[in-house]
mmCIF file with all atom_site columns, C-alpha atoms in Angstrom:
data_model
loop_
_atom_site.group_PDB
_atom_site.id
_atom_site.type_symbol
_atom_site.label_atom_id
_atom_site.label_alt_id
_atom_site.label_comp_id
_atom_site.label_asym_id
_atom_site.label_entity_id
_atom_site.label_seq_id
_atom_site.pdbx_PDB_ins_code
_atom_site.Cartn_x
_atom_site.Cartn_y
_atom_site.Cartn_z
_atom_site.occupancy
_atom_site.B_iso_or_equiv
_atom_site.pdbx_formal_charge
_atom_site.auth_seq_id
_atom_site.auth_comp_id
_atom_site.auth_asym_id
_atom_site.auth_atom_id
_atom_site.pdbx_PDB_model_num
ATOM 1   C CA . MET A 1 1   ? 4.549   -28.525 6.474  1.00 86.00 ? 249 MET A CA 1
ATOM 2   C CA . LEU A 1 2   ? 2.717   -31.767 7.261  1.00 90.00 ? 250 LEU A CA 1
ATOM 3   C CA . LEU A 1 3   ? 3.148   -31.076 10.972 1.00 91.00 ? 251 LEU A CA 1
ATOM 4   C CA . ALA A 1 4   ? 1.582   -27.640 10.547 1.00 91.00 ? 252 ALA A CA 1
ATOM 5   C CA . PHE A 1 5   ? -1.342  -29.182 8.653  1.00 94.00 ? 253 PHE A CA 1
ATOM 6   C CA . TRP A 1 6   ? -2.111  -31.611 11.467 1.00 93.00 ? 254 TRP A CA 1
ATOM 7   C CA . HIS A 1 7   ? -1.565  -28.872 14.036 1.00 91.00 ? 255 HIS A CA 1
ATOM 8   C CA . GLY A 1 8   ? -4.301  -26.803 12.382 1.00 91.00 ? 256 GLY A CA 1
ATOM 9   C CA . PHE A 1 9   ? -6.514  -29.861 11.909 1.00 94.00 ? 257 PHE A CA 1
ATOM 10  C CA . VAL A 1 10  ? -6.390  -31.027 15.536 1.00 91.00 ? 258 VAL A CA 1
ATOM 11  C CA . LEU A 1 11  ? -6.747  -27.516 16.950 1.00 88.00 ? 259 LEU A CA 1
ATOM 12  C CA . ALA A 1 12  ? -9.779  -26.852 14.744 1.00 89.00 ? 260 ALA A CA 1
ATOM 13  C CA . VAL A 1 13  ? -11.387 -30.102 15.923 1.00 88.00 ? 261 VAL A CA 1
ATOM 14  C CA . ALA A 1 14  ? -10.982 -28.994 19.531 1.00 84.00 ? 262 ALA A CA 1
ATOM 15  C CA . LEU A 1 15  ? -12.529 -25.589 18.788 1.00 82.00 ? 263 LEU A CA 1
ATOM 16  C CA . ILE A 1 16  ? -15.456 -26.822 16.701 1.00 85.00 ? 264 ILE A CA 1
ATOM 17  C CA . LEU A 1 17  ? -16.634 -29.666 18.966 1.00 80.00 ? 265 LEU A CA 1
ATOM 18  C CA . PRO A 1 18  ? -18.566 -27.609 21.567 1.00 74.00 ? 266 PRO A CA 1
ATOM 19  C CA . ILE A 1 19  ? -22.227 -27.285 20.582 1.00 74.00 ? 267 ILE A CA 1
ATOM 20  C CA . GLY A 1 20  ? -22.883 -23.584 20.138 1.00 78.00 ? 268 GLY A CA 1
ATOM 21  C CA . PRO A 1 21  ? -25.391 -21.639 18.005 1.00 82.00 ? 269 PRO A CA 1
ATOM 22  C CA . GLN A 1 22  ? -23.678 -22.507 14.718 1.00 87.00 ? 270 GLN A CA 1
ATOM 23  C CA . ASN A 1 23  ? -23.452 -26.239 15.381 1.00 88.00 ? 271 ASN A CA 1
ATOM 24  C CA . SER A 1 24  ? -26.973 -26.465 16.782 1.00 85.00 ? 272 SER A CA 1
ATOM 25  C CA . PHE A 1 25  ? -28.368 -24.608 13.764 1.00 88.00 ? 273 PHE A CA 1
ATOM 26  C CA . VAL A 1 26  ? -26.673 -26.959 11.287 1.00 92.00 ? 274 VAL A CA 1
ATOM 27  C CA . LEU A 1 27  ? -27.777 -29.994 13.305 1.00 89.00 ? 275 LEU A CA 1
ATOM 28  C CA . ASN A 1 28  ? -31.323 -28.644 13.473 1.00 86.00 ? 276 ASN A CA 1
ATOM 29  C CA . GLN A 1 29  ? -31.488 -28.030 9.732  1.00 89.00 ? 277 GLN A CA 1
ATOM 30  C CA . GLY A 1 30  ? -30.103 -31.484 9.032  1.00 89.00 ? 278 GLY A CA 1
ATOM 31  C CA . ALA A 1 31  ? -32.877 -32.954 11.167 1.00 84.00 ? 279 ALA A CA 1
ATOM 32  C CA . ARG A 1 32  ? -35.677 -31.133 9.380  1.00 80.00 ? 280 ARG A CA 1
ATOM 33  C CA . SER A 1 33  ? -34.651 -31.466 5.730  1.00 79.00 ? 281 SER A CA 1
ATOM 34  C CA . SER A 1 34  ? -33.092 -33.887 3.291  1.00 82.00 ? 282 SER A CA 1
ATOM 35  C CA . PHE A 1 35  ? -29.353 -33.504 2.702  1.00 86.00 ? 283 PHE A CA 1
ATOM 36  C CA . SER A 1 36  ? -29.797 -31.739 -0.632 1.00 86.00 ? 284 SER A CA 1
ATOM 37  C CA . ARG A 1 37  ? -32.154 -29.188 0.919  1.00 90.00 ? 285 ARG A CA 1
ATOM 38  C CA . VAL A 1 38  ? -29.799 -28.383 3.784  1.00 92.00 ? 286 VAL A CA 1
ATOM 39  C CA . LEU A 1 39  ? -26.790 -27.784 1.501  1.00 94.00 ? 287 LEU A CA 1
ATOM 40  C CA . PRO A 1 40  ? -27.196 -23.960 1.631  1.00 95.00 ? 288 PRO A CA 1
ATOM 41  C CA . THR A 1 41  ? -26.793 -24.115 5.418  1.00 95.00 ? 289 THR A CA 1
ATOM 42  C CA . ILE A 1 42  ? -23.755 -26.411 5.236  1.00 96.00 ? 290 ILE A CA 1
ATOM 43  C CA . ILE A 1 43  ? -21.973 -24.457 2.511  1.00 97.00 ? 291 ILE A CA 1
ATOM 44  C CA . THR A 1 44  ? -22.629 -21.073 4.144  1.00 97.00 ? 292 THR A CA 1
ATOM 45  C CA . ALA A 1 45  ? -21.392 -22.233 7.550  1.00 95.00 ? 293 ALA A CA 1
ATOM 46  C CA . ALA A 1 46  ? -18.268 -23.830 6.057  1.00 96.00 ? 294 ALA A CA 1
ATOM 47  C CA . LEU A 1 47  ? -17.487 -20.815 3.857  1.00 97.00 ? 295 LEU A CA 1
ATOM 48  C CA . SER A 1 48  ? -17.926 -18.484 6.840  1.00 94.00 ? 296 SER A CA 1
ATOM 49  C CA . ASP A 1 49  ? -15.440 -20.520 8.858  1.00 94.00 ? 297 ASP A CA 1
ATOM 50  C CA . THR A 1 50  ? -13.088 -20.601 5.879  1.00 95.00 ? 298 THR A CA 1
ATOM 51  C CA . LEU A 1 51  ? -13.199 -16.811 5.637  1.00 93.00 ? 299 LEU A CA 1
ATOM 52  C CA . LEU A 1 52  ? -12.537 -16.347 9.363  1.00 91.00 ? 300 LEU A CA 1
ATOM 53  C CA . ILE A 1 53  ? -9.649  -18.824 9.311  1.00 92.00 ? 301 ILE A CA 1
ATOM 54  C CA . ILE A 1 54  ? -8.006  -17.143 6.326  1.00 91.00 ? 302 ILE A CA 1
ATOM 55  C CA . LEU A 1 55  ? -8.390  -13.698 7.901  1.00 87.00 ? 303 LEU A CA 1
ATOM 56  C CA . ALA A 1 56  ? -6.943  -15.020 11.149 1.00 83.00 ? 304 ALA A CA 1
ATOM 57  C CA . VAL A 1 57  ? -3.956  -16.653 9.468  1.00 83.00 ? 305 VAL A CA 1
ATOM 58  C CA . VAL A 1 58  ? -3.041  -13.585 7.412  1.00 81.00 ? 306 VAL A CA 1
ATOM 59  C CA . GLY A 1 59  ? -3.407  -11.421 10.511 1.00 73.00 ? 307 GLY A CA 1
ATOM 60  C CA . ILE A 1 60  ? -6.027  -8.991  9.198  1.00 63.00 ? 308 ILE A CA 1
ATOM 61  C CA . ALA A 1 61  ? -8.670  -10.040 11.709 1.00 52.00 ? 309 ALA A CA 1
ATOM 62  C CA . ASN A 1 62  ? -6.350  -9.309  14.622 1.00 57.00 ? 310 ASN A CA 1
ATOM 63  C CA . LEU A 1 63  ? -6.368  -5.637  13.692 1.00 62.00 ? 311 LEU A CA 1
ATOM 64  C CA . VAL A 1 64  ? -10.160 -5.570  13.569 1.00 58.00 ? 312 VAL A CA 1
ATOM 65  C CA . VAL A 1 65  ? -11.058 -7.330  16.824 1.00 55.00 ? 313 VAL A CA 1
ATOM 66  C CA . HIS A 1 66  ? -8.856  -4.986  18.834 1.00 63.00 ? 314 HIS A CA 1
ATOM 67  C CA . LEU A 1 67  ? -11.031 -2.046  17.795 1.00 68.00 ? 315 LEU A CA 1
ATOM 68  C CA . ARG A 1 68  ? -13.343 -1.631  20.774 1.00 70.00 ? 316 ARG A CA 1
ATOM 69  C CA . LEU A 1 69  ? -16.216 -0.030  18.864 1.00 72.00 ? 317 LEU A CA 1
ATOM 70  C CA . PHE A 1 70  ? -16.226 -2.846  16.313 1.00 68.00 ? 318 PHE A CA 1
ATOM 71  C CA . ARG A 1 71  ? -16.321 -5.483  19.030 1.00 65.00 ? 319 ARG A CA 1
ATOM 72  C CA . VAL A 1 72  ? -19.231 -3.736  20.742 1.00 73.00 ? 320 VAL A CA 1
ATOM 73  C CA . LEU A 1 73  ? -21.218 -3.458  17.501 1.00 74.00 ? 321 LEU A CA 1
ATOM 74  C CA . LEU A 1 74  ? -20.470 -7.093  16.689 1.00 65.00 ? 322 LEU A CA 1
ATOM 75  C CA . ALA A 1 75  ? -21.611 -8.190  20.140 1.00 69.00 ? 323 ALA A CA 1
ATOM 76  C CA . LEU A 1 76  ? -24.848 -6.184  20.075 1.00 77.00 ? 324 LEU A CA 1
ATOM 77  C CA . THR A 1 77  ? -25.764 -7.215  16.538 1.00 75.00 ? 325 THR A CA 1
ATOM 78  C CA . GLY A 1 78  ? -24.997 -10.841 17.250 1.00 68.00 ? 326 GLY A CA 1
ATOM 79  C CA . THR A 1 79  ? -27.036 -10.754 20.455 1.00 77.00 ? 327 THR A CA 1
ATOM 80  C CA . ILE A 1 80  ? -30.107 -9.415  18.656 1.00 81.00 ? 328 ILE A CA 1
ATOM 81  C CA . PHE A 1 81  ? -29.848 -12.099 15.979 1.00 74.00 ? 329 PHE A CA 1
ATOM 82  C CA . LEU A 1 82  ? -29.341 -14.854 18.547 1.00 73.00 ? 330 LEU A CA 1
ATOM 83  C CA . PHE A 1 83  ? -32.381 -13.802 20.585 1.00 84.00 ? 331 PHE A CA 1
ATOM 84  C CA . GLY A 1 84  ? -34.521 -13.642 17.444 1.00 81.00 ? 332 GLY A CA 1
ATOM 85  C CA . MET A 1 85  ? -33.320 -16.956 16.049 1.00 73.00 ? 333 MET A CA 1
ATOM 86  C CA . GLY A 1 86  ? -33.718 -18.576 19.455 1.00 79.00 ? 334 GLY A CA 1
ATOM 87  C CA . LEU A 1 87  ? -37.347 -17.465 19.571 1.00 84.00 ? 335 LEU A CA 1
ATOM 88  C CA . HIS A 1 88  ? -37.912 -18.801 16.057 1.00 76.00 ? 336 HIS A CA 1
ATOM 89  C CA . SER A 1 89  ? -36.315 -22.123 16.949 1.00 73.00 ? 337 SER A CA 1
ATOM 90  C CA . TRP A 1 90  ? -38.322 -22.440 20.184 1.00 80.00 ? 338 TRP A CA 1
ATOM 91  C CA . ARG A 1 91  ? -41.587 -22.015 18.284 1.00 76.00 ? 339 ARG A CA 1
ATOM 92  C CA . ASP A 1 92  ? -40.470 -24.311 15.515 1.00 65.00 ? 340 ASP A CA 1
ATOM 93  C CA . THR A 1 93  ? -42.654 -27.300 14.678 1.00 50.00 ? 341 THR A CA 1
ATOM 94  C CA . VAL A 1 94  ? -42.326 -29.988 12.033 1.00 44.00 ? 342 VAL A CA 1
ATOM 95  C CA . ASP A 1 95  ? -44.934 -30.812 9.447  1.00 44.00 ? 343 ASP A CA 1
ATOM 96  C CA . ASP A 1 96  ? -44.165 -34.339 8.295  1.00 43.00 ? 344 ASP A CA 1
ATOM 97  C CA . ASN A 1 97  ? -46.145 -33.807 5.097  1.00 41.00 ? 345 ASN A CA 1
ATOM 98  C CA . HIS A 1 98  ? -44.121 -30.768 4.040  1.00 44.00 ? 346 HIS A CA 1
ATOM 99  C CA . GLU A 1 99  ? -40.657 -31.662 5.199  1.00 46.00 ? 347 GLU A CA 1
ATOM 100 C CA . GLY A 1 100 ? -38.203 -28.803 4.847  1.00 45.00 ? 348 GLY A CA 1
ATOM 101 C CA . SER A 1 101 ? -40.339 -26.983 2.247  1.00 47.00 ? 349 SER A CA 1
ATOM 102 C CA . ASP A 1 102 ? -40.906 -24.007 4.532  1.00 54.00 ? 350 ASP A CA 1
ATOM 103 C CA . ILE A 1 103 ? -37.231 -22.990 4.669  1.00 77.00 ? 351 ILE A CA 1
ATOM 104 C CA . PRO A 1 104 ? -36.125 -21.138 1.520  1.00 86.00 ? 352 PRO A CA 1
ATOM 105 C CA . TRP A 1 105 ? -32.427 -21.303 0.725  1.00 87.00 ? 353 TRP A CA 1
ATOM 106 C CA . ARG A 1 106 ? -32.096 -17.538 1.224  1.00 90.00 ? 354 ARG A CA 1
ATOM 107 C CA . THR A 1 107 ? -33.406 -17.886 4.774  1.00 89.00 ? 355 THR A CA 1
ATOM 108 C CA . GLN A 1 108 ? -30.961 -20.718 5.432  1.00 91.00 ? 356 GLN A CA 1
ATOM 109 C CA . VAL A 1 109 ? -28.071 -18.618 4.146  1.00 93.00 ? 357 VAL A CA 1
ATOM 110 C CA . ARG A 1 110 ? -29.107 -15.561 6.156  1.00 90.00 ? 358 ARG A CA 1
ATOM 111 C CA . HIS A 1 111 ? -29.495 -17.494 9.409  1.00 88.00 ? 359 HIS A CA 1
ATOM 112 C CA . SER A 1 112 ? -26.305 -19.460 8.844  1.00 92.00 ? 360 SER A CA 1
ATOM 113 C CA . LEU A 1 113 ? -24.351 -16.256 8.234  1.00 91.00 ? 361 LEU A CA 1
ATOM 114 C CA . SER A 1 114 ? -25.716 -14.695 11.407 1.00 85.00 ? 362 SER A CA 1
ATOM 115 C CA . VAL A 1 115 ? -24.775 -17.605 13.696 1.00 86.00 ? 363 VAL A CA 1
ATOM 116 C CA . SER A 1 116 ? -21.384 -17.927 11.985 1.00 87.00 ? 364 SER A CA 1
ATOM 117 C CA . LEU A 1 117 ? -20.195 -14.330 11.665 1.00 85.00 ? 365 LEU A CA 1
ATOM 118 C CA . LEU A 1 118 ? -22.221 -12.496 14.331 1.00 79.00 ? 366 LEU A CA 1
ATOM 119 C CA . ASN A 1 119 ? -21.254 -14.782 17.197 1.00 75.00 ? 367 ASN A CA 1
ATOM 120 C CA . PRO A 1 120 ? -18.504 -12.865 19.044 1.00 71.00 ? 368 PRO A CA 1
ATOM 121 C CA . HIS A 1 121 ? -17.263 -15.973 20.843 1.00 69.00 ? 369 HIS A CA 1
ATOM 122 C CA . ALA A 1 122 ? -16.773 -17.919 17.622 1.00 73.00 ? 370 ALA A CA 1
ATOM 123 C CA . VAL A 1 123 ? -15.053 -14.994 15.924 1.00 75.00 ? 371 VAL A CA 1
ATOM 124 C CA . MET A 1 124 ? -12.714 -14.391 18.846 1.00 72.00 ? 372 MET A CA 1
ATOM 125 C CA . ASP A 1 125 ? -11.871 -18.101 19.170 1.00 71.00 ? 373 ASP A CA 1
ATOM 126 C CA . THR A 1 126 ? -10.959 -18.292 15.503 1.00 77.00 ? 374 THR A CA 1
ATOM 127 C CA . VAL A 1 127 ? -8.998  -15.057 15.427 1.00 74.00 ? 375 VAL A CA 1
ATOM 128 C CA . VAL A 1 128 ? -7.189  -15.275 18.756 1.00 72.00 ? 376 VAL A CA 1
ATOM 129 C CA . ILE A 1 129 ? -6.520  -19.007 19.017 1.00 78.00 ? 377 ILE A CA 1
ATOM 130 C CA . LEU A 1 130 ? -6.112  -20.116 15.405 1.00 83.00 ? 378 LEU A CA 1
ATOM 131 C CA . GLY A 1 131 ? -4.512  -16.836 14.383 1.00 79.00 ? 379 GLY A CA 1
ATOM 132 C CA . GLY A 1 132 ? -2.144  -16.955 17.334 1.00 75.00 ? 380 GLY A CA 1
ATOM 133 C CA . GLN A 1 133 ? -1.081  -20.528 16.662 1.00 82.00 ? 381 GLN A CA 1
ATOM 134 C CA . ALA A 1 134 ? -0.614  -19.861 12.952 1.00 83.00 ? 382 ALA A CA 1
ATOM 135 C CA . SER A 1 135 ? 1.704   -16.973 13.779 1.00 76.00 ? 383 SER A CA 1
ATOM 136 C CA . LEU A 1 136 ? 4.127   -19.475 15.299 1.00 74.00 ? 384 LEU A CA 1
ATOM 137 C CA . TYR A 1 137 ? 5.091   -20.544 11.784 1.00 80.00 ? 385 TYR A CA 1
ATOM 138 C CA . GLY A 1 138 ? 7.410   -18.156 10.018 1.00 75.00 ? 386 GLY A CA 1
ATOM 139 C CA . GLU A 1 139 ? 7.069   -19.431 6.454  1.00 84.00 ? 387 GLU A CA 1
ATOM 140 C CA . GLU A 1 140 ? 3.942   -18.382 4.589  1.00 82.00 ? 388 GLU A CA 1
ATOM 141 C CA . THR A 1 141 ? 3.518   -21.760 2.874  1.00 89.00 ? 389 THR A CA 1
ATOM 142 C CA . VAL A 1 142 ? 3.607   -23.512 6.243  1.00 90.00 ? 390 VAL A CA 1
ATOM 143 C CA . ARG A 1 143 ? 0.960   -21.146 7.625  1.00 88.00 ? 391 ARG A CA 1
ATOM 144 C CA . TRP A 1 144 ? -1.279  -21.976 4.665  1.00 92.00 ? 392 TRP A CA 1
ATOM 145 C CA . ALA A 1 145 ? -0.800  -25.681 5.388  1.00 94.00 ? 393 ALA A CA 1
ATOM 146 C CA . PHE A 1 146 ? -1.955  -24.933 8.939  1.00 93.00 ? 394 PHE A CA 1
ATOM 147 C CA . SER A 1 147 ? -5.011  -23.071 7.649  1.00 94.00 ? 395 SER A CA 1
ATOM 148 C CA . LEU A 1 148 ? -5.842  -25.865 5.181  1.00 96.00 ? 396 LEU A CA 1
ATOM 149 C CA . GLY A 1 149 ? -5.996  -28.367 8.022  1.00 96.00 ? 397 GLY A CA 1
ATOM 150 C CA . ALA A 1 150 ? -8.358  -26.110 9.973  1.00 95.00 ? 398 ALA A CA 1
ATOM 151 C CA . ILE A 1 151 ? -10.551 -25.378 6.942  1.00 96.00 ? 399 ILE A CA 1
ATOM 152 C CA . LEU A 1 152 ? -10.994 -29.065 6.080  1.00 97.00 ? 400 LEU A CA 1
ATOM 153 C CA . VAL A 1 153 ? -12.254 -29.706 9.603  1.00 96.00 ? 401 VAL A CA 1
ATOM 154 C CA . SER A 1 154 ? -15.054 -27.168 9.141  1.00 95.00 ? 402 SER A CA 1
ATOM 155 C CA . TRP A 1 155 ? -16.230 -28.691 5.858  1.00 97.00 ? 403 TRP A CA 1
ATOM 156 C CA . PHE A 1 156 ? -16.113 -32.285 7.113  1.00 97.00 ? 404 PHE A CA 1
ATOM 157 C CA . TRP A 1 157 ? -17.725 -31.320 10.413 1.00 95.00 ? 405 TRP A CA 1
ATOM 158 C CA . PHE A 1 158 ? -20.742 -29.468 9.024  1.00 96.00 ? 406 PHE A CA 1
ATOM 159 C CA . ILE A 1 159 ? -21.446 -32.171 6.448  1.00 96.00 ? 407 ILE A CA 1
ATOM 160 C CA . GLY A 1 160 ? -21.255 -34.830 9.155  1.00 95.00 ? 408 GLY A CA 1
ATOM 161 C CA . LEU A 1 161 ? -23.334 -32.783 11.581 1.00 93.00 ? 409 LEU A CA 1
ATOM 162 C CA . ALA A 1 162 ? -26.172 -32.353 9.093  1.00 93.00 ? 410 ALA A CA 1
ATOM 163 C CA . LEU A 1 163 ? -26.114 -36.077 8.291  1.00 92.00 ? 411 LEU A CA 1
ATOM 164 C CA . PHE A 1 164 ? -26.098 -36.910 11.997 1.00 90.00 ? 412 PHE A CA 1
ATOM 165 C CA . GLY A 1 165 ? -29.152 -34.722 12.538 1.00 86.00 ? 413 GLY A CA 1
ATOM 166 C CA . ARG A 1 166 ? -30.911 -36.606 9.766  1.00 85.00 ? 414 ARG A CA 1
ATOM 167 C CA . VAL A 1 167 ? -30.039 -39.973 11.314 1.00 84.00 ? 415 VAL A CA 1
ATOM 168 C CA . LEU A 1 168 ? -31.246 -38.866 14.743 1.00 80.00 ? 416 LEU A CA 1
ATOM 169 C CA . VAL A 1 169 ? -34.609 -37.667 13.538 1.00 74.00 ? 417 VAL A CA 1
ATOM 170 C CA . SER A 1 170 ? -35.195 -40.691 11.292 1.00 73.00 ? 418 SER A CA 1
ATOM 171 C CA . HIS A 1 171 ? -35.370 -42.947 14.353 1.00 68.00 ? 419 HIS A CA 1
ATOM 172 C CA . ASN A 1 172 ? -37.871 -40.936 16.382 1.00 65.00 ? 420 ASN A CA 1
ATOM 173 C CA . ARG A 1 173 ? -39.053 -37.893 14.495 1.00 56.00 ? 421 ARG A CA 1
ATOM 174 C CA . GLN A 1 174 ? -41.852 -36.844 16.844 1.00 59.00 ? 422 GLN A CA 1
ATOM 175 C CA . SER A 1 175 ? -39.651 -36.554 19.942 1.00 63.00 ? 423 SER A CA 1
ATOM 176 C CA . ILE A 1 176 ? -36.190 -35.734 18.574 1.00 67.00 ? 424 ILE A CA 1
ATOM 177 C CA . ARG A 1 177 ? -37.046 -32.786 16.292 1.00 66.00 ? 425 ARG A CA 1
ATOM 178 C CA . PRO A 1 178 ? -38.849 -30.692 18.938 1.00 74.00 ? 426 PRO A CA 1
ATOM 179 C CA . LEU A 1 179 ? -36.102 -31.507 21.439 1.00 74.00 ? 427 LEU A CA 1
ATOM 180 C CA . LEU A 1 180 ? -33.374 -30.347 19.036 1.00 69.00 ? 428 LEU A CA 1
ATOM 181 C CA . SER A 1 181 ? -35.288 -27.115 18.398 1.00 72.00 ? 429 SER A CA 1
ATOM 182 C CA . LYS A 1 182 ? -35.614 -26.409 22.120 1.00 80.00 ? 430 LYS A CA 1
ATOM 183 C CA . ILE A 1 183 ? -31.940 -27.161 22.810 1.00 77.00 ? 431 ILE A CA 1
ATOM 184 C CA . SER A 1 184 ? -30.913 -24.949 19.892 1.00 72.00 ? 432 SER A CA 1
ATOM 185 C CA . ALA A 1 185 ? -33.032 -22.082 21.224 1.00 80.00 ? 433 ALA A CA 1
ATOM 186 C CA . LEU A 1 186 ? -31.658 -22.390 24.763 1.00 83.00 ? 434 LEU A CA 1
ATOM 187 C CA . LEU A 1 187 ? -28.060 -22.426 23.515 1.00 77.00 ? 435 LEU A CA 1
ATOM 188 C CA . MET A 1 188 ? -28.642 -19.298 21.426 1.00 75.00 ? 436 MET A CA 1
ATOM 189 C CA . TRP A 1 189 ? -30.222 -17.473 24.358 1.00 85.00 ? 437 TRP A CA 1
ATOM 190 C CA . LEU A 1 190 ? -27.429 -18.584 26.680 1.00 83.00 ? 438 LEU A CA 1
ATOM 191 C CA . ILE A 1 191 ? -24.740 -17.252 24.339 1.00 74.00 ? 439 ILE A CA 1
ATOM 192 C CA . ALA A 1 192 ? -26.697 -14.009 23.864 1.00 78.00 ? 440 ALA A CA 1
ATOM 193 C CA . VAL A 1 193 ? -27.037 -13.424 27.621 1.00 84.00 ? 441 VAL A CA 1
ATOM 194 C CA . GLN A 1 194 ? -23.379 -14.306 28.201 1.00 77.00 ? 442 GLN A CA 1
ATOM 195 C CA . THR A 1 195 ? -22.341 -11.849 25.493 1.00 73.00 ? 443 THR A CA 1
ATOM 196 C CA . LEU A 1 196 ? -24.396 -9.041  27.040 1.00 81.00 ? 444 LEU A CA 1
ATOM 197 C CA . TRP A 1 197 ? -22.967 -9.821  30.477 1.00 84.00 ? 445 TRP A CA 1
ATOM 198 C CA . GLN A 1 198 ? -19.384 -9.697  29.232 1.00 73.00 ? 446 GLN A CA 1
ATOM 199 C CA . LEU A 1 199 ? -20.108 -6.506  27.322 1.00 75.00 ? 447 LEU A CA 1
ATOM 200 C CA . ALA A 1 200 ? -21.583 -4.872  30.427 1.00 80.00 ? 448 ALA A CA 1
ATOM 201 C CA . ARG A 1 201 ? -18.576 -5.885  32.534 1.00 77.00 ? 449 ARG A CA 1
ATOM 202 C CA . GLU A 1 202 ? -16.178 -4.488  29.939 1.00 68.00 ? 450 GLU A CA 1
ATOM 203 C CA . TRP A 1 203 ? -17.886 -1.104  29.932 1.00 71.00 ? 451 TRP A CA 1
ATOM 204 C CA . LEU A 1 204 ? -18.472 -0.903  33.692 1.00 68.00 ? 452 LEU A CA 1
ATOM 205 C CA . LEU A 1 205 ? -14.975 -1.924  34.775 1.00 60.00 ? 453 LEU A CA 1
#
């Protein structure tokens, strides 16, 4: 059981390290607000990952992602959200006198949900890779140990990422914050374009 736990932990670390829309959003929010104000973003992102991991481990998500229509709708919806959020991030500016006050918790939750659950690449990685590896364990209790390791990574990672964003911006606020916003926007647009390209290839071939 301990081996399965570390298997899930290490695999989740490998999957979560690349900076995609979800990571860049959490990092960006950590840079613009105090830790207490960015908690809605952290908790929503971690809970979203927890949900996807549980669905992957129990095998339900595998049935869903193989439905072509669902995958297409997920890709299109996610692309629209990513383009919109990228535009918002690109135009983002920081008012040092009103730090973080312009981001209501509902907006944080909504944006965090969109980059977590409407990103086809993240969903497929979680379902196919984590779900596939979890299926190697026959006993249910061992599979849950695997999932626990993966879930803990998400919670630790998003907390650390938000804190890291805060540390970065505290050293050079005027240059780091705009740079993080621009990088976040470019990553979201890149993922959106890549998703559309893959979707077009799937339908044309």
